């Protein structure tokens, strides 16, 4: 047993057993935990979708990747973001946007009071293209039914498309991001009717920081929409 008046031993002991557990006197937010629970069907549908992607046959993307990158965030969220494709860090961890672009994405979300507990994130393709190249037309075509189904399952009220790959895949190949960003587009994906906004991809913003001004306009539009829809 510890002697009462031996602070060094006490510190060592607390380090050993992770003293945060003892000193963290924050109230337990049971409501938040409950709110994170999603309907059984959604869980089931997401599990089935993930398995269908894992079971894809003859897919070079899948065969060359380490991990599937399915999604991150809160499946119960009414805000869904879609990027292009996993990179090396994402492939390693099996989660979207965990590299440098992800750090900027988290900052963009924080600027409008959002974080990964409040949004849901996925990509157009679920495996890393070798050398971080853009997914080809053929690869996008192959994964399109999966991301469309993914949107339908999550059923977001706001859908944020990050960059031109996500935009061209889901809105049309004949549009350019400079004209399309910063506008609300009403769109249906299966049974999901949603307000779509296109903004610049965080990796693009790192290369072209002057475009952050436009991205900030888009973020404010998302913040206002969120307020109007009482999300
Ligand atoms: N870029 C993307 O489009 N998606 C990721 O998950 C990471 C980087």
XYZ file of C-alpha atoms and ligand atoms in Angstrom:
239
model
C 0.000 0.000 0.000
C 1.050 3.630 -0.532
C 2.164 5.634 2.428
C 0.073 8.806 2.729
C 2.983 11.257 2.935
C 5.167 10.059 0.085
C 4.389 12.383 -2.877
C 7.010 10.887 -5.224
C 5.614 7.422 -4.822
C 2.126 8.814 -5.214
C 3.007 10.537 -8.546
C 4.679 7.356 -9.818
C 1.624 5.405 -8.804
C -0.745 7.811 -10.540
C 1.412 7.770 -13.681
C 1.311 4.008 -13.639
C -2.446 3.802 -13.418
C -3.140 6.822 -15.668
C -3.960 9.613 -13.222
C -6.313 11.288 -15.736
C -8.837 8.717 -14.780
C -8.678 9.920 -11.220
C -8.439 13.669 -11.810
C -10.989 13.887 -14.618
C -13.991 15.080 -12.671
C -16.049 16.165 -15.723
C -19.709 15.198 -15.547
C -20.589 12.242 -17.750
C -22.716 13.476 -20.649
C -25.148 10.622 -21.025
C -27.399 12.574 -23.383
C -24.569 13.050 -25.872
C -23.804 9.347 -25.761
C -27.419 8.471 -26.425
C -27.612 10.983 -29.253
C -24.698 9.214 -30.922
C -26.603 5.966 -31.128
C -27.932 5.300 -34.586
C -30.861 3.272 -35.694
C -30.233 -0.453 -35.952
C -31.083 -0.374 -39.661
C -28.480 2.307 -40.367
C -25.806 0.249 -38.613
C -26.915 -2.808 -40.516
C -26.999 -0.980 -43.845
C -23.551 0.523 -43.290
C -22.145 -2.876 -42.345
C -23.621 -4.461 -45.470
C -22.279 -1.631 -47.645
C -18.790 -1.914 -46.150
C -18.790 -5.662 -46.705
C -19.889 -5.213 -50.332
C -16.894 -2.913 -50.889
C -14.506 -5.317 -49.143
C -15.858 -8.163 -51.283
C -15.198 -6.310 -54.593
C -13.511 -8.640 -57.049
C -10.728 -7.768 -59.501
C -10.221 -4.266 -58.152
C -6.657 -2.978 -58.555
C -7.263 -0.174 -56.082
C -8.366 -2.660 -53.464
C -5.566 -5.087 -54.238
C -2.850 -2.457 -53.825
C -4.163 -0.760 -50.689
C -3.442 -1.695 -47.084
C -6.856 -0.855 -45.666
C -10.338 0.083 -46.674
C -11.103 3.713 -45.794
C -14.834 3.639 -45.258
C -15.744 6.641 -43.147
C -15.242 8.671 -40.002
C -17.526 10.737 -37.818
C -21.074 10.455 -36.619
C -23.379 8.316 -38.794
C -26.325 10.081 -37.184
C -25.145 13.482 -38.398
C -27.199 15.496 -40.864
C -24.004 16.855 -42.420
C -21.943 14.621 -44.701
C -18.647 15.502 -46.372
C -17.189 13.664 -49.335
C -13.568 13.922 -50.451
C -11.711 12.330 -53.337
C -9.696 9.315 -52.221
C -7.545 8.170 -49.313
C -3.850 9.063 -49.266
C -0.953 7.261 -47.603
C -1.876 8.244 -44.026
C -5.512 7.327 -44.550
C -4.503 3.978 -46.065
C -2.304 3.308 -43.050
C -4.966 4.199 -40.472
C -8.105 3.146 -42.337
C -9.716 6.556 -41.720
C -10.424 9.479 -44.065
C -8.627 12.812 -43.782
C -6.044 11.981 -41.137
C -3.057 13.504 -42.996
C -2.168 17.152 -43.650
C -5.337 17.832 -45.624
C -7.275 16.377 -42.690
C -5.644 18.806 -40.272
C -6.831 21.705 -42.441
C -10.269 20.127 -42.829
C -10.595 19.896 -39.036
C -9.676 23.602 -38.776
C -12.259 24.489 -41.427
C -14.905 22.546 -39.520
C -13.886 24.120 -36.209
C -14.290 27.581 -37.767
C -18.025 26.897 -38.047
C -18.297 25.073 -34.745
C -18.190 21.565 -36.199
C -15.971 18.591 -35.539
C -15.897 14.883 -36.333
C -18.463 14.065 -33.679
C -20.913 16.336 -35.513
C -20.307 15.384 -39.155
C -19.859 12.224 -41.207
C -16.983 11.908 -43.700
C -16.281 9.592 -46.614
C -14.621 9.620 -50.045
C -15.581 8.893 -53.657
C -13.337 5.809 -53.653
C -12.569 3.777 -50.552
C -9.030 2.660 -51.338
C -5.860 4.654 -51.882
C -4.898 5.083 -55.535
C -1.174 4.230 -55.913
C 1.203 7.226 -55.727
C -1.739 9.324 -54.501
C -2.892 9.829 -58.084
C -6.459 10.872 -58.840
C -8.843 7.949 -59.216
C -9.458 7.187 -62.906
C -12.861 7.589 -64.591
C -13.221 3.825 -64.557
C -12.439 3.592 -60.828
C -14.881 6.396 -60.040
C -17.565 4.659 -62.105
C -16.974 1.442 -60.210
C -17.279 3.078 -56.778
C -20.125 5.458 -57.647
C -22.935 3.048 -56.663
C -21.247 2.601 -53.255
C -20.902 6.281 -52.422
C -24.427 6.920 -53.705
C -25.746 4.192 -51.418
C -23.585 5.597 -48.603
C -25.285 9.005 -49.009
C -28.682 7.342 -49.080
C -27.995 5.477 -45.834
C -26.644 8.519 -43.970
C -29.449 10.672 -45.427
C -27.779 14.039 -44.748
C -29.624 17.355 -44.972
C -26.378 19.040 -46.015
C -23.901 17.356 -48.350
C -20.502 19.020 -48.738
C -18.452 17.972 -51.752
C -14.757 18.667 -51.304
C -13.061 19.363 -54.602
C -13.696 18.658 -58.254
C -13.390 14.864 -58.162
C -16.315 14.603 -55.727
C -18.201 17.295 -57.660
C -17.706 15.706 -61.095
C -18.568 12.242 -59.797
C -21.797 13.279 -58.079
C -23.010 16.383 -59.932
C -21.711 15.914 -63.477
C -18.532 15.827 -65.481
C -19.429 18.956 -67.472
C -19.129 21.424 -64.579
C -16.151 23.354 -63.205
C -15.566 24.043 -59.537
C -14.813 27.748 -60.003
C -18.414 28.169 -61.247
C -20.097 25.626 -58.989
C -18.652 26.350 -55.553
C -20.547 28.452 -53.062
C -24.037 27.579 -54.365
C -26.761 25.395 -52.938
C -27.997 22.661 -55.254
C -31.001 20.522 -54.356
C -30.276 16.942 -55.326
C -31.684 13.447 -54.838
C -29.572 10.358 -54.229
C -31.966 7.433 -54.160
C -34.435 8.303 -51.421
C -32.230 11.020 -49.975
C -33.135 14.589 -50.859
C -30.334 16.894 -49.798
C -28.844 20.377 -50.166
C -25.447 20.067 -51.794
C -22.639 22.611 -51.611
C -19.316 22.318 -53.385
C -16.196 23.838 -51.906
C -12.464 23.573 -52.490
C -10.601 20.482 -51.326
C -8.313 21.245 -48.341
C -5.299 19.817 -50.240
C -5.990 22.345 -53.024
C -6.261 25.122 -50.433
C -2.824 24.190 -49.112
C -1.423 24.658 -52.617
C -3.492 27.785 -53.346
C -3.911 29.623 -50.012
C -5.374 32.663 -51.821
C -8.500 30.552 -52.406
C -9.112 30.255 -48.645
C -11.142 33.474 -48.889
C -13.674 31.724 -51.138
C -13.649 28.636 -48.922
C -14.495 30.846 -45.952
C -17.526 32.209 -47.848
C -18.648 28.599 -48.458
C -18.134 27.708 -44.799
C -20.275 30.644 -43.706
C -23.007 29.485 -46.098
C -22.862 26.047 -44.468
C -23.013 27.620 -41.000
C -26.100 29.657 -41.994
C -27.807 26.670 -43.622
C -27.155 24.634 -40.504
C -28.843 27.340 -38.428
C -31.804 27.634 -40.817
C -32.321 23.868 -40.851
C -31.919 23.766 -37.048
C -29.180 21.157 -37.313
N -7.907 13.574 -49.471
C -9.137 13.070 -49.687
O -9.810 13.436 -50.630
N -9.600 12.171 -48.821
C -8.915 11.744 -47.777
O -9.421 10.918 -47.023
C -7.637 12.286 -47.570
C -7.150 13.194 -48.419
